[in-house]
Coordinates of C-alpha atoms in Angstrom, one line a residue:
X219 CA 0.0 0.0 0.0
X220 CA 2.8 2.4 0.9
X221 CA 4.6 1.6 -2.4
X222 CA 1.4 2.4 -4.3
X223 CA 0.9 5.7 -2.4
X224 CA 4.5 6.7 -3.1
X225 CA 4.1 5.8 -6.8
X226 CA 0.9 7.9 -7.0
X227 CA 2.7 10.8 -5.4
X228 CA 5.5 10.4 -8.0
X229 CA 3.0 10.5 -10.8
X230 CA 1.4 13.6 -9.4
X231 CA 4.7 15.4 -9.1
X232 CA 5.6 14.5 -12.7
X233 CA 2.2 15.7 -13.9
X234 CA 2.5 19.1 -12.1
X235 CA 6.0 19.4 -13.4
X236 CA 4.8 18.9 -16.9
X237 CA 2.4 21.9 -16.5
X238 CA 5.3 24.3 -15.8
X239 CA 8.1 22.9 -18.0
X240 CA 7.7 23.3 -21.7
X241 CA 7.9 20.1 -23.7
X242 CA 9.8 21.7 -26.5
X243 CA 13.4 22.6 -26.8
X244 CA 14.3 26.3 -26.4
X245 CA 15.7 28.0 -29.5
X246 CA 19.4 27.4 -30.3
X247 CA 20.1 25.5 -27.1
X248 CA 23.3 23.9 -28.3
X249 CA 24.6 27.1 -29.8
X250 CA 24.1 28.8 -26.5
X251 CA 26.1 26.2 -24.6
X252 CA 23.7 23.6 -23.4
X253 CA 26.1 20.7 -23.8
X254 CA 28.6 22.6 -21.6
X255 CA 26.2 23.5 -18.9
X256 CA 25.7 27.1 -20.2
X257 CA 29.2 28.3 -19.2
X258 CA 29.9 31.7 -17.7
X259 CA 32.2 33.8 -19.9
X260 CA 35.1 36.1 -19.2
X261 CA 35.6 39.8 -19.1
X262 CA 36.8 39.6 -22.7
X263 CA 33.9 37.7 -24.2
X264 CA 30.8 37.8 -22.0
X265 CA 29.0 40.5 -24.0
X266 CA 29.5 39.5 -27.6
X267 CA 30.1 35.7 -27.5
X268 CA 26.7 34.0 -27.7
X269 CA 28.2 30.6 -26.6
X270 CA 28.5 32.0 -23.1
X271 CA 25.6 34.5 -23.3
X272 CA 23.0 32.5 -21.2
X273 CA 25.5 31.8 -18.4
X274 CA 27.0 35.2 -18.4
X275 CA 23.7 37.1 -18.4
X276 CA 22.6 35.2 -15.3
X277 CA 25.9 35.1 -13.4
X278 CA 27.7 38.3 -14.3
X279 CA 28.5 39.0 -10.7
X280 CA 30.9 36.0 -11.0
X281 CA 32.9 37.8 -13.6
X282 CA 33.1 41.4 -12.2
X283 CA 33.3 43.1 -8.8
X284 CA 30.0 44.4 -7.6
X285 CA 28.1 46.2 -4.9
X286 CA 25.1 44.5 -3.3
X287 CA 21.6 45.7 -2.5
X288 CA 20.3 43.7 0.4
X289 CA 16.9 42.1 0.3
X290 CA 14.0 43.1 2.5
X291 CA 13.5 41.5 5.9
X292 CA 9.9 40.7 4.9
X293 CA 9.6 40.2 1.1
X294 CA 6.4 41.4 -0.6
X295 CA 4.4 38.2 -1.3
X296 CA 3.7 37.3 -4.9
X297 CA 0.5 35.3 -4.7
X298 CA -0.3 32.8 -7.4
X299 CA -3.4 33.7 -9.5
X300 CA -4.9 30.2 -9.0
X301 CA -3.5 28.2 -11.9
X302 CA -1.6 29.5 -14.9
X303 CA -3.7 31.9 -17.0
X304 CA -4.0 31.1 -20.7
X305 CA -2.5 34.0 -22.6
X306 CA -2.6 34.4 -26.3
X307 CA -1.4 36.9 -28.9
X308 CA -1.4 37.6 -32.6
X309 CA 1.8 37.8 -34.6
X310 CA 2.3 37.6 -38.4
X311 CA -1.4 37.0 -38.9
X312 CA -1.6 34.0 -36.7
X313 CA -2.8 33.3 -33.1
X314 CA -0.1 32.0 -30.8
X315 CA 0.3 31.0 -27.1
X316 CA 3.0 31.7 -24.6
X317 CA 4.5 28.3 -25.4
X318 CA 4.9 29.4 -29.0
X319 CA 6.7 32.6 -27.9
X320 CA 9.1 30.6 -25.8
X321 CA 9.7 28.1 -28.7
X322 CA 10.4 31.0 -31.1
X323 CA 12.6 33.3 -29.1
X324 CA 15.6 33.1 -26.8
X325 CA 13.8 33.9 -23.6
X326 CA 15.5 33.0 -20.4
X327 CA 12.7 34.1 -18.1
X328 CA 9.1 35.3 -18.5
X329 CA 6.9 36.7 -15.7
X330 CA 3.4 38.2 -15.9
X331 CA 1.8 39.8 -12.8
X332 CA -1.6 41.5 -12.5
X333 CA -2.9 43.1 -9.3
X334 CA 0.0 41.6 -7.4
X335 CA -0.8 38.0 -8.5
X336 CA 1.5 35.9 -10.7
X337 CA -0.4 34.9 -13.9
X338 CA 2.6 33.1 -15.4
X339 CA 6.2 32.4 -14.6
X340 CA 8.5 30.5 -17.0
X341 CA 12.2 29.8 -17.4
X342 CA 14.3 28.3 -20.2
X343 CA 17.9 27.2 -20.7
X344 CA 18.0 25.6 -17.2
X345 CA 17.6 29.0 -15.6
X346 CA 15.8 29.1 -12.2
X347 CA 14.0 31.5 -9.9
X348 CA 17.2 32.1 -7.8
X349 CA 19.3 33.2 -10.7
X350 CA 20.0 36.9 -10.9
X351 CA 19.4 38.1 -14.5
X352 CA 21.3 41.1 -16.0
X353 CA 19.4 44.2 -16.7
X354 CA 21.5 45.8 -19.3
X355 CA 20.0 49.2 -19.9
X356 CA 16.9 48.6 -17.7
X357 CA 19.4 49.9 -15.1
X358 CA 19.1 53.3 -16.6
X359 CA 15.5 53.6 -15.3
X360 CA 16.7 52.6 -11.8
X361 CA 19.3 55.5 -12.0
X362 CA 16.4 57.8 -12.9
X363 CA 14.4 56.7 -9.8
X364 CA 17.5 57.6 -7.7
X365 CA 17.5 61.1 -9.3
X366 CA 13.8 61.5 -8.3
X367 CA 14.5 60.5 -4.7
X368 CA 17.5 62.9 -4.5
X369 CA 15.4 65.7 -5.8
X370 CA 12.6 65.0 -3.3
X371 CA 15.2 65.0 -0.5
X372 CA 16.5 68.4 -1.5
X373 CA 19.9 67.0 -2.5
X374 CA 19.2 68.4 -6.0
X375 CA 17.5 71.8 -6.1
X376 CA 16.2 71.7 -9.6
X377 CA 16.3 69.4 -12.6
X378 CA 17.1 72.5 -14.7
X379 CA 20.4 73.0 -12.8
X380 CA 23.6 72.4 -14.7
X381 CA 25.5 69.2 -13.7
X382 CA 28.6 71.3 -13.0
X383 CA 26.8 72.9 -10.1
X384 CA 27.0 69.7 -8.2
X385 CA 30.1 68.2 -10.0
X386 CA 32.7 71.0 -10.2
X387 CA 35.2 68.7 -11.9
X388 CA 33.0 68.8 -15.0
X389 CA 32.8 72.6 -15.1
X390 CA 33.5 73.9 -18.6
X391 CA 32.9 70.6 -20.3
X392 CA 30.0 69.8 -22.6
X393 CA 28.5 67.3 -20.2
X394 CA 29.1 69.6 -17.2
X395 CA 27.2 72.4 -18.9
X396 CA 24.3 70.1 -19.5
X397 CA 21.2 70.3 -17.3
X398 CA 20.0 67.3 -15.2
X399 CA 16.7 67.3 -17.2
X400 CA 18.5 67.2 -20.5
X401 CA 20.6 64.2 -19.3
X402 CA 17.5 62.4 -18.1
X403 CA 16.0 62.7 -21.5
X404 CA 19.3 61.9 -23.2
X405 CA 19.2 65.3 -25.0
X406 CA 22.6 66.8 -24.1
X407 CA 23.3 67.3 -27.8
X408 CA 26.8 65.9 -27.3
X409 CA 28.0 63.7 -30.2
X410 CA 28.1 60.1 -29.1
X411 CA 27.7 56.8 -31.2
X412 CA 26.2 53.7 -29.6
X413 CA 25.8 50.8 -32.1
X414 CA 27.3 47.9 -30.1
X415 CA 29.9 46.9 -32.7
X416 CA 32.9 47.1 -30.4
X417 CA 34.2 50.2 -32.4
X418 CA 31.7 52.9 -31.4
X419 CA 31.9 55.8 -28.9
X420 CA 30.4 53.6 -26.2
X421 CA 33.3 51.2 -26.4
X422 CA 35.8 54.1 -26.3
X423 CA 33.9 55.5 -23.3
X424 CA 33.8 52.3 -21.4
X425 CA 37.6 51.7 -22.0
X426 CA 38.4 55.3 -21.0
X427 CA 36.2 55.0 -17.9
X428 CA 37.9 51.8 -16.7
X429 CA 41.3 53.3 -17.3
X430 CA 40.9 56.9 -16.2
X431 CA 37.6 57.2 -14.3
X432 CA 34.2 58.6 -15.1
X433 CA 35.1 62.3 -15.0
X434 CA 38.0 61.9 -17.4
X435 CA 35.9 59.7 -19.7
X436 CA 33.0 62.2 -19.8
X437 CA 35.4 65.1 -20.6
X438 CA 36.6 63.3 -23.7
X439 CA 33.3 64.1 -25.4
X440 CA 33.1 67.8 -26.1
X441 CA 31.4 68.2 -29.5
X442 CA 27.9 69.4 -29.1
X443 CA 26.1 68.8 -32.4
X444 CA 22.6 69.9 -31.3
X445 CA 21.2 72.4 -28.8
X446 CA 20.6 70.6 -25.5
X447 CA 17.0 69.7 -24.7
X448 CA 15.9 69.8 -28.3
X449 CA 16.3 66.2 -29.5
X450 CA 16.5 62.6 -28.2
X451 CA 19.8 60.8 -28.9
X452 CA 20.5 57.6 -27.1
X453 CA 23.8 57.7 -25.2
X454 CA 24.7 55.6 -22.2
X455 CA 27.3 58.2 -21.2
X456 CA 24.4 60.4 -20.1
X457 CA 23.3 57.8 -17.5
X458 CA 26.8 57.7 -16.2
X459 CA 26.7 61.5 -16.0
X460 CA 23.6 61.1 -13.8
X461 CA 25.4 58.5 -11.7
X462 CA 28.4 60.8 -11.1
X463 CA 25.9 63.5 -10.1
X464 CA 24.2 61.1 -7.6
X465 CA 27.6 60.1 -6.1
X466 CA 28.3 63.8 -5.4
X467 CA 25.0 64.7 -3.9
X468 CA 24.4 61.6 -1.8
X469 CA 28.0 60.9 -0.8
X470 CA 27.5 57.2 -1.2
X471 CA 27.2 54.5 -3.9
X472 CA 24.0 54.0 -5.9
X473 CA 23.6 50.6 -4.3
X474 CA 23.9 51.9 -0.7
X475 CA 21.6 54.8 -1.5
X476 CA 18.9 52.6 -3.1
X477 CA 19.0 49.6 -0.8
X478 CA 17.0 51.4 2.0
X479 CA 15.1 53.7 -0.3
X480 CA 14.0 51.3 -3.1
X481 CA 15.1 47.7 -2.9
X482 CA 14.0 46.9 0.7
X483 CA 10.9 49.1 0.7
X484 CA 9.5 47.5 -2.4
X485 CA 9.9 44.1 -0.7
X486 CA 12.7 42.4 -2.7
X487 CA 13.0 38.7 -1.8
X488 CA 16.7 38.4 -2.9
X489 CA 19.8 40.5 -2.9
X490 CA 20.6 42.4 -6.1
X491 CA 24.0 43.2 -7.4
X492 CA 25.4 46.0 -9.5
X493 CA 28.7 45.6 -11.3
X494 CA 31.3 48.3 -10.4
X495 CA 34.1 50.2 -12.1
X496 CA 37.6 50.6 -10.9
X497 CA 36.7 53.4 -8.5
X498 CA 34.0 51.3 -6.8
X499 CA 31.1 53.1 -8.3
X500 CA 28.4 51.3 -10.2
X501 CA 28.5 50.8 -14.0
X502 CA 25.1 52.5 -13.9
X503 CA 24.4 52.4 -17.7
X504 CA 23.7 48.6 -17.2
X505 CA 24.9 45.6 -15.3
X506 CA 22.3 45.6 -12.5
X507 CA 21.3 42.0 -11.6
X508 CA 18.2 40.7 -9.9
X509 CA 15.8 37.7 -9.9
X510 CA 12.9 37.6 -12.2
X511 CA 10.5 38.0 -9.4
X512 CA 12.2 41.1 -8.0
X513 CA 12.1 42.7 -11.4
X514 CA 8.4 41.9 -11.2
X515 CA 8.2 43.6 -7.8
X516 CA 9.9 46.7 -9.3
X517 CA 7.4 46.7 -12.1
X518 CA 4.5 46.5 -9.6
X519 CA 5.9 49.4 -7.7
X520 CA 6.0 51.4 -10.9
X521 CA 2.5 50.3 -11.9
X522 CA 1.3 51.6 -8.5
X523 CA 2.8 55.0 -9.2
X524 CA 5.7 54.4 -6.9
X525 CA 3.7 53.2 -3.8
X526 CA 3.7 49.9 -2.0
X527 CA 1.8 48.9 1.2
X528 CA 0.4 52.5 1.6
X529 CA 3.9 54.0 1.5
X530 CA 5.2 56.3 -1.3
X531 CA 8.6 54.9 -2.2
X532 CA 9.2 56.8 -5.5
X533 CA 8.0 60.4 -5.6
X534 CA 4.7 60.2 -7.6
X535 CA 5.0 63.5 -9.4
X536 CA 8.5 62.7 -10.5
X537 CA 7.5 59.2 -11.7
X538 CA 4.6 60.7 -13.7
X539 CA 7.0 63.2 -15.3
X540 CA 9.3 60.3 -16.1
X541 CA 6.8 58.0 -17.7
X542 CA 4.0 60.0 -19.3
X543 CA 4.6 61.1 -22.9
X544 CA 2.2 64.0 -22.5
X545 CA 4.6 65.6 -20.0
X546 CA 7.4 65.6 -22.5
X547 CA 8.2 68.3 -25.1
X548 CA 6.9 67.3 -28.5
X549 CA 10.4 66.2 -29.7
X550 CA 10.3 63.4 -27.1
X551 CA 6.9 62.1 -27.8
X552 CA 6.1 58.7 -29.4
X553 CA 6.8 58.8 -33.1
X554 CA 9.1 61.8 -32.6
X555 CA 11.9 60.6 -30.3
X556 CA 11.9 57.3 -32.2
X557 CA 9.6 56.0 -35.0
X558 CA 7.6 54.3 -32.3
X559 CA 8.5 55.0 -28.7
X560 CA 8.7 58.3 -26.9
X561 CA 11.3 58.9 -24.2
X562 CA 10.9 60.3 -20.7
X563 CA 13.4 60.4 -17.9
X564 CA 15.3 57.2 -18.9
X565 CA 12.0 55.4 -19.6
X566 CA 10.6 54.3 -23.0
X567 CA 7.0 55.6 -23.5
X568 CA 4.3 53.9 -25.5
X569 CA 2.0 55.8 -27.9
X570 CA -1.7 55.9 -27.1
X571 CA -4.1 57.5 -24.8
X572 CA -3.3 55.3 -21.9
X573 CA 0.0 55.7 -20.0
X574 CA 2.2 52.7 -20.6
X575 CA 6.0 52.5 -20.5
X576 CA 8.9 50.2 -20.5
X577 CA 12.4 49.5 -19.1
X578 CA 14.5 48.1 -22.0
X579 CA 17.9 46.6 -22.3
X580 CA 20.0 45.1 -25.1
X581 CA 19.6 41.5 -26.1
X582 CA 15.9 41.5 -25.0
X583 CA 15.8 42.5 -21.3
X584 CA 12.5 44.3 -20.6
X585 CA 9.9 45.3 -18.1
X586 CA 6.5 46.5 -19.4
X587 CA 4.2 48.4 -17.2
X588 CA 0.5 49.3 -17.5
X589 CA -0.5 51.4 -14.4
X590 CA -4.2 51.4 -15.2
X591 CA -4.5 47.6 -15.4
X592 CA -1.8 47.1 -12.7
X593 CA -0.2 44.8 -15.2
X594 CA 3.5 43.9 -15.5
X595 CA 5.4 41.7 -17.9
X596 CA 9.1 40.9 -17.4
X597 CA 11.3 39.3 -20.1
X598 CA 14.9 38.3 -19.7
X599 CA 16.7 37.0 -22.7
X600 CA 19.8 36.1 -24.7
X601 CA 18.7 37.3 -28.1
X602 CA 20.8 37.1 -31.2
X603 CA 21.4 40.8 -31.6
X604 CA 22.0 43.6 -29.0
X605 CA 19.5 45.6 -31.0
X606 CA 16.5 43.2 -31.0
X607 CA 14.8 45.3 -33.6
X608 CA 17.1 43.7 -36.1
X609 CA 15.3 40.4 -35.6
X610 CA 11.8 39.1 -34.9
X611 CA 12.4 39.2 -31.1
X612 CA 11.3 42.8 -30.6
X613 CA 8.2 42.5 -32.8
X614 CA 7.0 39.2 -31.3
X615 CA 7.7 40.4 -27.7
X616 CA 5.6 43.5 -28.5
X617 CA 2.8 41.3 -29.8
X618 CA 2.8 39.3 -26.6
X619 CA 2.6 42.4 -24.5
X620 CA -0.2 43.8 -26.7
X621 CA -2.1 40.5 -26.5
X622 CA -1.9 40.4 -22.7
X623 CA -3.0 44.0 -22.3
X624 CA -5.9 43.4 -24.7
X625 CA -7.0 40.4 -22.5
X626 CA -7.7 42.7 -19.6
X627 CA -8.3 46.1 -21.2
X628 CA -8.1 48.0 -24.5
X629 CA -5.0 48.9 -26.3

């Protein structure tokens, strides 16, 4: 009888496991290193070499030194919605399911939350809930939140102040004579190329920063090709400029500043890490690392206009200024800043009457937020291209988000 009961339990476990583990192979498993256990790369190859991309993107804090943001003593619960919700979307004139999306694209983690309940949580390439996934440029939005907090605390007097007011070492330089607001909107007008080919200004900037420090690296870019505040031009250097500002006005690292102001108040269940440069400051333009669920908690905080448990964690007015395209000058609206997205304070803004926005990073990292529906979708990935607009990934991911939004509201 006991053997029969044990066997029945075994069958039940197998059945429940089959509900959460896709029966299909994830795309390009062997190319991405499955037979080698998805190895972690080195400082030289982790970003460009796709054979170590999965391992590196979920274990980058094994490669680089980092600061840590400690988890909350009492994590915010993420309640299950009561069985996985069926979610569908249309793409290329066909109807698809989430299983199809996972079989099509190099998604390492997918999480959908509505009203604080988990509708769906999936992992591929042997990733698991305890893994910390890299943010890439989603980190830029976190830097923006720190700016909003420093402003609310009076550490920054006005977003229209010049950076050099707070960072005298940048006085007389193009970036030093840029306003905080212009840096937030990536509208300094300073010439800077960022195309992820290993030969662009971003590469030159990263090398110079590692060798000479952030101030010296920022001062190497002096050609202003447009009047500041008049156009959006994506440049990771401008997020570093904000990080330098924050170090000056707070007197501490970004990780220390945000641990007690953001990470713990929002109820993180795990420590996060942030890769550091030679001087101990955070990379800032990327390289923040957190679990999928904690990215979900961050998305929920933003969906609730910066509040959790009745406490305002992120200043609401600042967050609205950062994420509402109507609050931006015309040049930064959807269809103007880019052919599709608008750009706020280090956030990507969706077109449409309803306020929706996203945190985006290269190779497919993303958090999508719909405040009205209290809906969040988190995607971590190891896509083929840094710019996922060069492949189907961006378009299918967008279709998935649109399908989920349409299930609960109108687009």
